[in-house]
Amino acid sequence: NAGVTQTPKFQVLKTGQSMTLQCAQDMNHEYMSWYRQDPGMGLRLIHYSVGAGITDQGEVPNGYNVSRSTTEDFPLRLLSAAPSQTSVYFCASSYSKLNNYGYTFGSGTRLTVV
Amino acid sequence: QKEVEQDPGPLSVPEGAIVSLNCTYSNSAFQYFMWYRQYSRKGPELLMYTYSSGNKEDGRFTAQVDKSSKYISLFIRDSQPSDSATYLCAIRKPGGGNKLTFGTGTQLKVEL
């Protein structure tokens, strides 16, 4: 099925642990991004990429790293997990020229840091 | 001041009602306006996309943009229990590439 696939769907981490959230899309979208969604805060942009090898910071990048070695994949790395990173994380992709198809979102990763 | 403001609700309406969901934004230069629907424990999905002022209709949904007031609305006619979800407005800033700024979302419940 065409779309954005995120893994894992759920994860519990201990403070200080690191992990990678995976995101893959099969629509040949150039643009990919990571958001976190917290109650009352809406969706906030963490990092984004306009193509393979090109990434940039969003609104809340601290504590997260990204890389984009292929068009299809855009993993998000948590370097040293903190309770403040407890959130739902969404990966989204789109064509390079945003049009009336907007973003395609994955189904999310629910992360709890204890 | 937030760039995009949205009443979080929750909003509860009876089946068949007309629903009005609204967002305000801070910068008159903002261009593209979108509405996303998000069911519980799912990712958002695009509902409507508009560029200019005025109305755009798609089935039971109408998106309205008033650039002079910096106000966008989504109307749902003949609301159904399946419309129960969180609705997020999103705005693309000029020069922002593909980046979107989202409202916090309004939770809607349509009751039988």
mmCIF file of C-alpha atoms in Angstrom:
data_model
loop_
_atom_site.group_PDB
_atom_site.id
_atom_site.type_symbol
_atom_site.label_atom_id
_atom_site.label_comp_id
_atom_site.label_asym_id
_atom_site.label_seq_id
_atom_site.Cartn_x
_atom_site.Cartn_y
_atom_site.Cartn_z
ATOM 1 C CA ASN A 1 0.000 0.000 0.000
ATOM 2 C CA ALA A 2 1.351 3.410 -0.973
ATOM 3 C CA GLY A 3 1.889 5.716 1.918
ATOM 4 C CA VAL A 4 4.080 6.597 4.875
ATOM 5 C CA THR A 5 5.122 3.774 7.197
ATOM 6 C CA GLN A 6 6.321 4.481 10.713
ATOM 7 C CA THR A 7 7.882 1.990 13.098
ATOM 8 C CA PRO A 8 7.575 1.220 15.914
ATOM 9 C CA LYS A 9 3.987 2.166 16.789
ATOM 10 C CA PHE A 10 4.704 2.240 20.520
ATOM 11 C CA GLN A 11 7.902 2.541 22.521
ATOM 12 C CA VAL A 12 8.857 2.993 26.165
ATOM 13 C CA LEU A 13 12.339 4.290 26.888
ATOM 14 C CA LYS A 14 14.267 4.970 30.036
ATOM 15 C CA THR A 15 15.786 8.391 30.535
ATOM 16 C CA GLY A 16 19.148 8.563 28.805
ATOM 17 C CA GLN A 17 18.493 5.796 26.311
ATOM 18 C CA SER A 18 18.774 6.430 22.604
ATOM 19 C CA MET A 19 16.623 5.121 19.815
ATOM 20 C CA THR A 20 15.687 5.646 16.181
ATOM 21 C CA LEU A 21 12.157 6.160 14.903
ATOM 22 C CA GLN A 22 11.840 4.865 11.373
ATOM 23 C CA CYS A 23 9.902 6.498 8.545
ATOM 24 C CA ALA A 24 9.615 5.248 4.981
ATOM 25 C CA GLN A 25 7.496 6.414 2.039
ATOM 26 C CA ASP A 26 6.958 4.818 -1.349
ATOM 27 C CA MET A 27 5.439 7.760 -3.219
ATOM 28 C CA ASN A 28 8.739 9.242 -4.432
ATOM 29 C CA HIS A 29 8.065 12.378 -2.386
ATOM 30 C CA GLU A 30 10.992 14.754 -2.169
ATOM 31 C CA TYR A 31 9.876 16.497 1.011
ATOM 32 C CA MET A 32 9.765 14.667 4.350
ATOM 33 C CA SER A 33 9.307 15.969 7.863
ATOM 34 C CA TRP A 34 8.961 14.952 11.489
ATOM 35 C CA TYR A 35 6.394 16.460 13.858
ATOM 36 C CA ARG A 36 5.615 15.876 17.479
ATOM 37 C CA GLN A 37 2.084 16.254 18.785
ATOM 38 C CA ASP A 38 1.418 17.172 22.396
ATOM 39 C CA PRO A 39 -1.896 18.062 24.080
ATOM 40 C CA GLY A 40 -2.633 21.770 23.713
ATOM 41 C CA MET A 41 0.473 22.306 21.573
ATOM 42 C CA GLY A 42 -0.629 20.953 18.250
ATOM 43 C CA LEU A 43 1.839 19.652 15.689
ATOM 44 C CA ARG A 44 5.317 21.097 15.998
ATOM 45 C CA LEU A 45 7.986 20.652 13.346
ATOM 46 C CA ILE A 46 11.179 18.942 14.533
ATOM 47 C CA HIS A 47 13.250 18.464 11.369
ATOM 48 C CA TYR A 48 12.570 18.355 7.672
ATOM 49 C CA SER A 49 14.257 17.384 4.421
ATOM 50 C CA VAL A 50 13.758 18.699 0.897
ATOM 51 C CA GLY A 51 15.580 15.793 -0.712
ATOM 52 C CA ALA A 52 18.219 13.115 -0.192
ATOM 53 C CA GLY A 53 21.244 14.537 1.565
ATOM 54 C CA ILE A 54 19.489 17.778 2.602
ATOM 55 C CA THR A 55 18.030 18.321 6.063
ATOM 56 C CA ASP A 56 17.198 21.330 8.191
ATOM 57 C CA GLN A 57 15.871 22.179 11.622
ATOM 58 C CA GLY A 58 12.300 22.976 12.432
ATOM 59 C CA GLU A 59 10.735 24.604 15.454
ATOM 60 C CA VAL A 60 11.817 22.117 18.157
ATOM 61 C CA PRO A 61 15.012 20.337 17.000
ATOM 62 C CA ASN A 62 16.922 20.025 20.285
ATOM 63 C CA GLY A 63 17.602 16.438 21.321
ATOM 64 C CA TYR A 64 16.869 15.016 17.874
ATOM 65 C CA ASN A 65 18.991 14.165 14.833
ATOM 66 C CA VAL A 66 17.995 13.250 11.306
ATOM 67 C CA SER A 67 19.641 12.127 8.103
ATOM 68 C CA ARG A 68 18.320 11.450 4.605
ATOM 69 C CA SER A 69 20.489 9.064 2.637
ATOM 70 C CA THR A 70 17.689 7.944 0.291
ATOM 71 C CA THR A 71 14.490 9.491 -1.035
ATOM 72 C CA GLU A 72 12.422 6.833 0.730
ATOM 73 C CA ASP A 73 13.745 6.923 4.300
ATOM 74 C CA PHE A 74 13.918 9.650 6.926
ATOM 75 C CA PRO A 75 14.828 8.274 10.386
ATOM 76 C CA LEU A 76 14.604 10.381 13.541
ATOM 77 C CA ARG A 77 17.167 9.708 16.253
ATOM 78 C CA LEU A 78 16.702 10.540 19.912
ATOM 79 C CA LEU A 79 20.187 10.992 21.291
ATOM 80 C CA SER A 80 19.541 10.781 25.030
ATOM 81 C CA ALA A 81 15.844 10.435 25.819
ATOM 82 C CA ALA A 82 14.265 12.775 28.363
ATOM 83 C CA PRO A 83 10.747 12.713 29.879
ATOM 84 C CA SER A 84 10.012 15.952 27.956
ATOM 85 C CA GLN A 85 10.269 13.905 24.754
ATOM 86 C CA THR A 86 7.233 11.854 25.701
ATOM 87 C CA SER A 87 4.932 12.546 22.776
ATOM 88 C CA VAL A 88 3.337 11.202 19.641
ATOM 89 C CA TYR A 89 5.649 11.512 16.660
ATOM 90 C CA PHE A 90 4.401 11.814 13.100
ATOM 91 C CA CYS A 91 6.341 11.572 9.877
ATOM 92 C CA ALA A 92 4.892 13.329 6.834
ATOM 93 C CA SER A 93 5.862 13.565 3.178
ATOM 94 C CA SER A 94 4.837 15.551 0.117
ATOM 95 C CA TYR A 95 5.911 16.471 -3.377
ATOM 96 C CA SER A 96 8.513 19.210 -3.561
ATOM 97 C CA LYS A 97 5.885 21.625 -4.800
ATOM 98 C CA LEU A 98 3.172 21.524 -2.175
ATOM 99 C CA ASN A 99 -0.125 21.232 -3.959
ATOM 100 C CA ASN A 100 -3.669 20.249 -3.230
ATOM 101 C CA TYR A 101 -2.517 16.820 -2.108
ATOM 102 C CA GLY A 102 -0.873 18.331 0.950
ATOM 103 C CA TYR A 103 1.069 16.116 3.299
ATOM 104 C CA THR A 104 0.669 12.372 3.678
ATOM 105 C CA PHE A 105 1.117 11.450 7.318
ATOM 106 C CA GLY A 106 2.151 8.182 8.872
ATOM 107 C CA SER A 107 0.087 6.635 11.655
ATOM 108 C CA GLY A 108 2.450 7.832 14.373
ATOM 109 C CA THR A 109 4.808 6.497 17.043
ATOM 110 C CA ARG A 110 3.699 6.853 20.659
ATOM 111 C CA LEU A 111 6.806 7.340 22.773
ATOM 112 C CA THR A 112 6.939 7.341 26.550
ATOM 113 C CA VAL A 113 10.145 8.228 28.368
ATOM 114 C CA VAL A 114 10.249 7.189 32.009
ATOM 115 C CA GLN B 1 0.841 35.807 19.730
ATOM 116 C CA LYS B 2 0.645 32.418 18.073
ATOM 117 C CA GLU B 3 0.789 32.412 14.290
ATOM 118 C CA VAL B 4 -2.309 30.232 14.084
ATOM 119 C CA GLU B 5 -4.974 30.055 16.776
ATOM 120 C CA GLN B 6 -7.731 27.498 17.022
ATOM 121 C CA ASP B 7 -10.329 26.854 19.703
ATOM 122 C CA PRO B 8 -9.560 23.385 21.097
ATOM 123 C CA GLY B 9 -13.152 22.550 21.944
ATOM 124 C CA PRO B 10 -14.412 19.966 22.569
ATOM 125 C CA LEU B 11 -17.403 20.718 20.394
ATOM 126 C CA SER B 12 -20.408 18.418 20.678
ATOM 127 C CA VAL B 13 -23.283 18.577 18.183
ATOM 128 C CA PRO B 14 -26.281 16.388 17.323
ATOM 129 C CA GLU B 15 -26.280 14.351 14.134
ATOM 130 C CA GLY B 16 -27.428 16.422 11.160
ATOM 131 C CA ALA B 17 -26.245 19.748 12.572
ATOM 132 C CA ILE B 18 -24.148 22.251 10.648
ATOM 133 C CA VAL B 19 -20.699 22.510 12.211
ATOM 134 C CA SER B 20 -18.477 25.574 12.006
ATOM 135 C CA LEU B 21 -14.787 25.239 12.848
ATOM 136 C CA ASN B 22 -12.547 28.279 12.829
ATOM 137 C CA CYS B 23 -8.958 29.470 12.909
ATOM 138 C CA THR B 24 -7.386 32.886 13.015
ATOM 139 C CA TYR B 25 -3.892 33.697 11.844
ATOM 140 C CA SER B 26 -1.538 36.526 12.546
ATOM 141 C CA ASN B 27 0.120 37.438 9.243
ATOM 142 C CA SER B 28 -1.818 38.698 6.256
ATOM 143 C CA ALA B 29 0.964 37.396 3.981
ATOM 144 C CA PHE B 30 0.065 33.765 4.705
ATOM 145 C CA GLN B 31 -1.023 32.024 1.538
ATOM 146 C CA TYR B 32 -2.120 28.418 1.421
ATOM 147 C CA PHE B 33 -4.721 27.191 3.855
ATOM 148 C CA MET B 34 -5.536 23.594 4.621
ATOM 149 C CA TRP B 35 -7.826 21.585 6.848
ATOM 150 C CA TYR B 36 -6.782 18.182 8.135
ATOM 151 C CA ARG B 37 -8.938 15.628 9.922
ATOM 152 C CA GLN B 38 -7.412 13.370 12.551
ATOM 153 C CA TYR B 39 -9.209 10.376 13.972
ATOM 154 C CA SER B 40 -8.207 9.137 17.389
ATOM 155 C CA ARG B 41 -4.807 7.427 17.376
ATOM 156 C CA LYS B 42 -4.340 8.053 13.645
ATOM 157 C CA GLY B 43 -2.297 10.460 11.544
ATOM 158 C CA PRO B 44 -3.910 13.596 10.103
ATOM 159 C CA GLU B 45 -5.387 13.393 6.603
ATOM 160 C CA LEU B 46 -5.971 16.287 4.232
ATOM 161 C CA LEU B 47 -9.586 17.394 3.844
ATOM 162 C CA MET B 48 -9.485 20.707 2.021
ATOM 163 C CA TYR B 49 -6.889 22.958 0.443
ATOM 164 C CA THR B 50 -7.474 26.574 -0.583
ATOM 165 C CA TYR B 51 -5.285 29.367 -1.845
ATOM 166 C CA SER B 52 -7.400 32.430 -2.284
ATOM 167 C CA SER B 53 -10.161 34.139 -0.397
ATOM 168 C CA GLY B 54 -13.665 32.824 -0.838
ATOM 169 C CA ASN B 55 -15.321 29.450 -0.559
ATOM 170 C CA LYS B 56 -14.357 25.990 -1.743
ATOM 171 C CA GLU B 57 -16.851 23.166 -1.532
ATOM 172 C CA ASP B 58 -16.318 19.412 -1.503
ATOM 173 C CA GLY B 59 -19.397 17.352 -0.741
ATOM 174 C CA ARG B 60 -20.591 18.194 2.754
ATOM 175 C CA PHE B 61 -17.485 20.253 3.490
ATOM 176 C CA THR B 62 -16.926 23.936 2.703
ATOM 177 C CA ALA B 63 -13.695 25.793 3.391
ATOM 178 C CA GLN B 64 -13.871 29.555 3.649
ATOM 179 C CA VAL B 65 -11.006 32.036 3.735
ATOM 180 C CA ASP B 66 -11.362 35.692 4.681
ATOM 181 C CA LYS B 67 -7.936 37.238 4.184
ATOM 182 C CA SER B 68 -9.088 40.689 5.244
ATOM 183 C CA SER B 69 -10.017 39.330 8.683
ATOM 184 C CA LYS B 70 -7.278 36.660 8.725
ATOM 185 C CA TYR B 71 -9.926 34.087 9.433
ATOM 186 C CA ILE B 72 -10.462 30.610 7.993
ATOM 187 C CA SER B 73 -13.448 28.349 8.523
ATOM 188 C CA LEU B 74 -14.535 24.815 7.798
ATOM 189 C CA PHE B 75 -18.258 24.086 7.594
ATOM 190 C CA ILE B 76 -19.643 20.568 7.774
ATOM 191 C CA ARG B 77 -23.242 20.115 6.625
ATOM 192 C CA ASP B 78 -25.457 17.250 7.741
ATOM 193 C CA SER B 79 -22.847 16.137 10.255
ATOM 194 C CA GLN B 80 -22.491 12.406 10.886
ATOM 195 C CA PRO B 81 -21.068 10.421 13.824
ATOM 196 C CA SER B 82 -18.243 9.437 11.449
ATOM 197 C CA ASP B 83 -17.218 13.118 11.381
ATOM 198 C CA SER B 84 -16.216 12.836 15.042
ATOM 199 C CA ALA B 85 -12.504 13.658 14.985
ATOM 200 C CA THR B 86 -10.035 16.443 15.634
ATOM 201 C CA TYR B 87 -9.829 19.063 12.884
ATOM 202 C CA LEU B 88 -6.588 20.959 12.371
ATOM 203 C CA CYS B 89 -6.088 24.044 10.277
ATOM 204 C CA ALA B 90 -2.712 24.538 8.620
ATOM 205 C CA ILE B 91 -1.130 27.484 6.911
ATOM 206 C CA ARG B 92 1.829 27.757 4.586
ATOM 207 C CA LYS B 93 3.878 30.899 4.989
ATOM 208 C CA PRO B 94 5.349 32.658 1.950
ATOM 209 C CA GLY B 95 8.962 31.683 1.495
ATOM 210 C CA GLY B 96 8.476 28.752 3.840
ATOM 211 C CA GLY B 97 8.764 26.105 1.179
ATOM 212 C CA ASN B 98 6.665 23.113 2.118
ATOM 213 C CA LYS B 99 6.615 23.898 5.823
ATOM 214 C CA LEU B 100 3.185 24.147 7.380
ATOM 215 C CA THR B 101 2.166 25.790 10.635
ATOM 216 C CA PHE B 102 -0.670 23.930 12.328
ATOM 217 C CA GLY B 103 -3.361 25.061 14.711
ATOM 218 C CA THR B 104 -3.795 23.058 17.901
ATOM 219 C CA GLY B 105 -6.917 21.352 16.570
ATOM 220 C CA THR B 106 -10.602 21.353 17.514
ATOM 221 C CA GLN B 107 -12.093 18.130 18.841
ATOM 222 C CA LEU B 108 -15.543 17.463 17.376
ATOM 223 C CA LYS B 109 -18.069 14.899 18.553
ATOM 224 C CA VAL B 110 -21.235 14.274 16.565
ATOM 225 C CA GLU B 111 -23.794 12.469 18.691
ATOM 226 C CA LEU B 112 -26.692 10.280 17.604
#
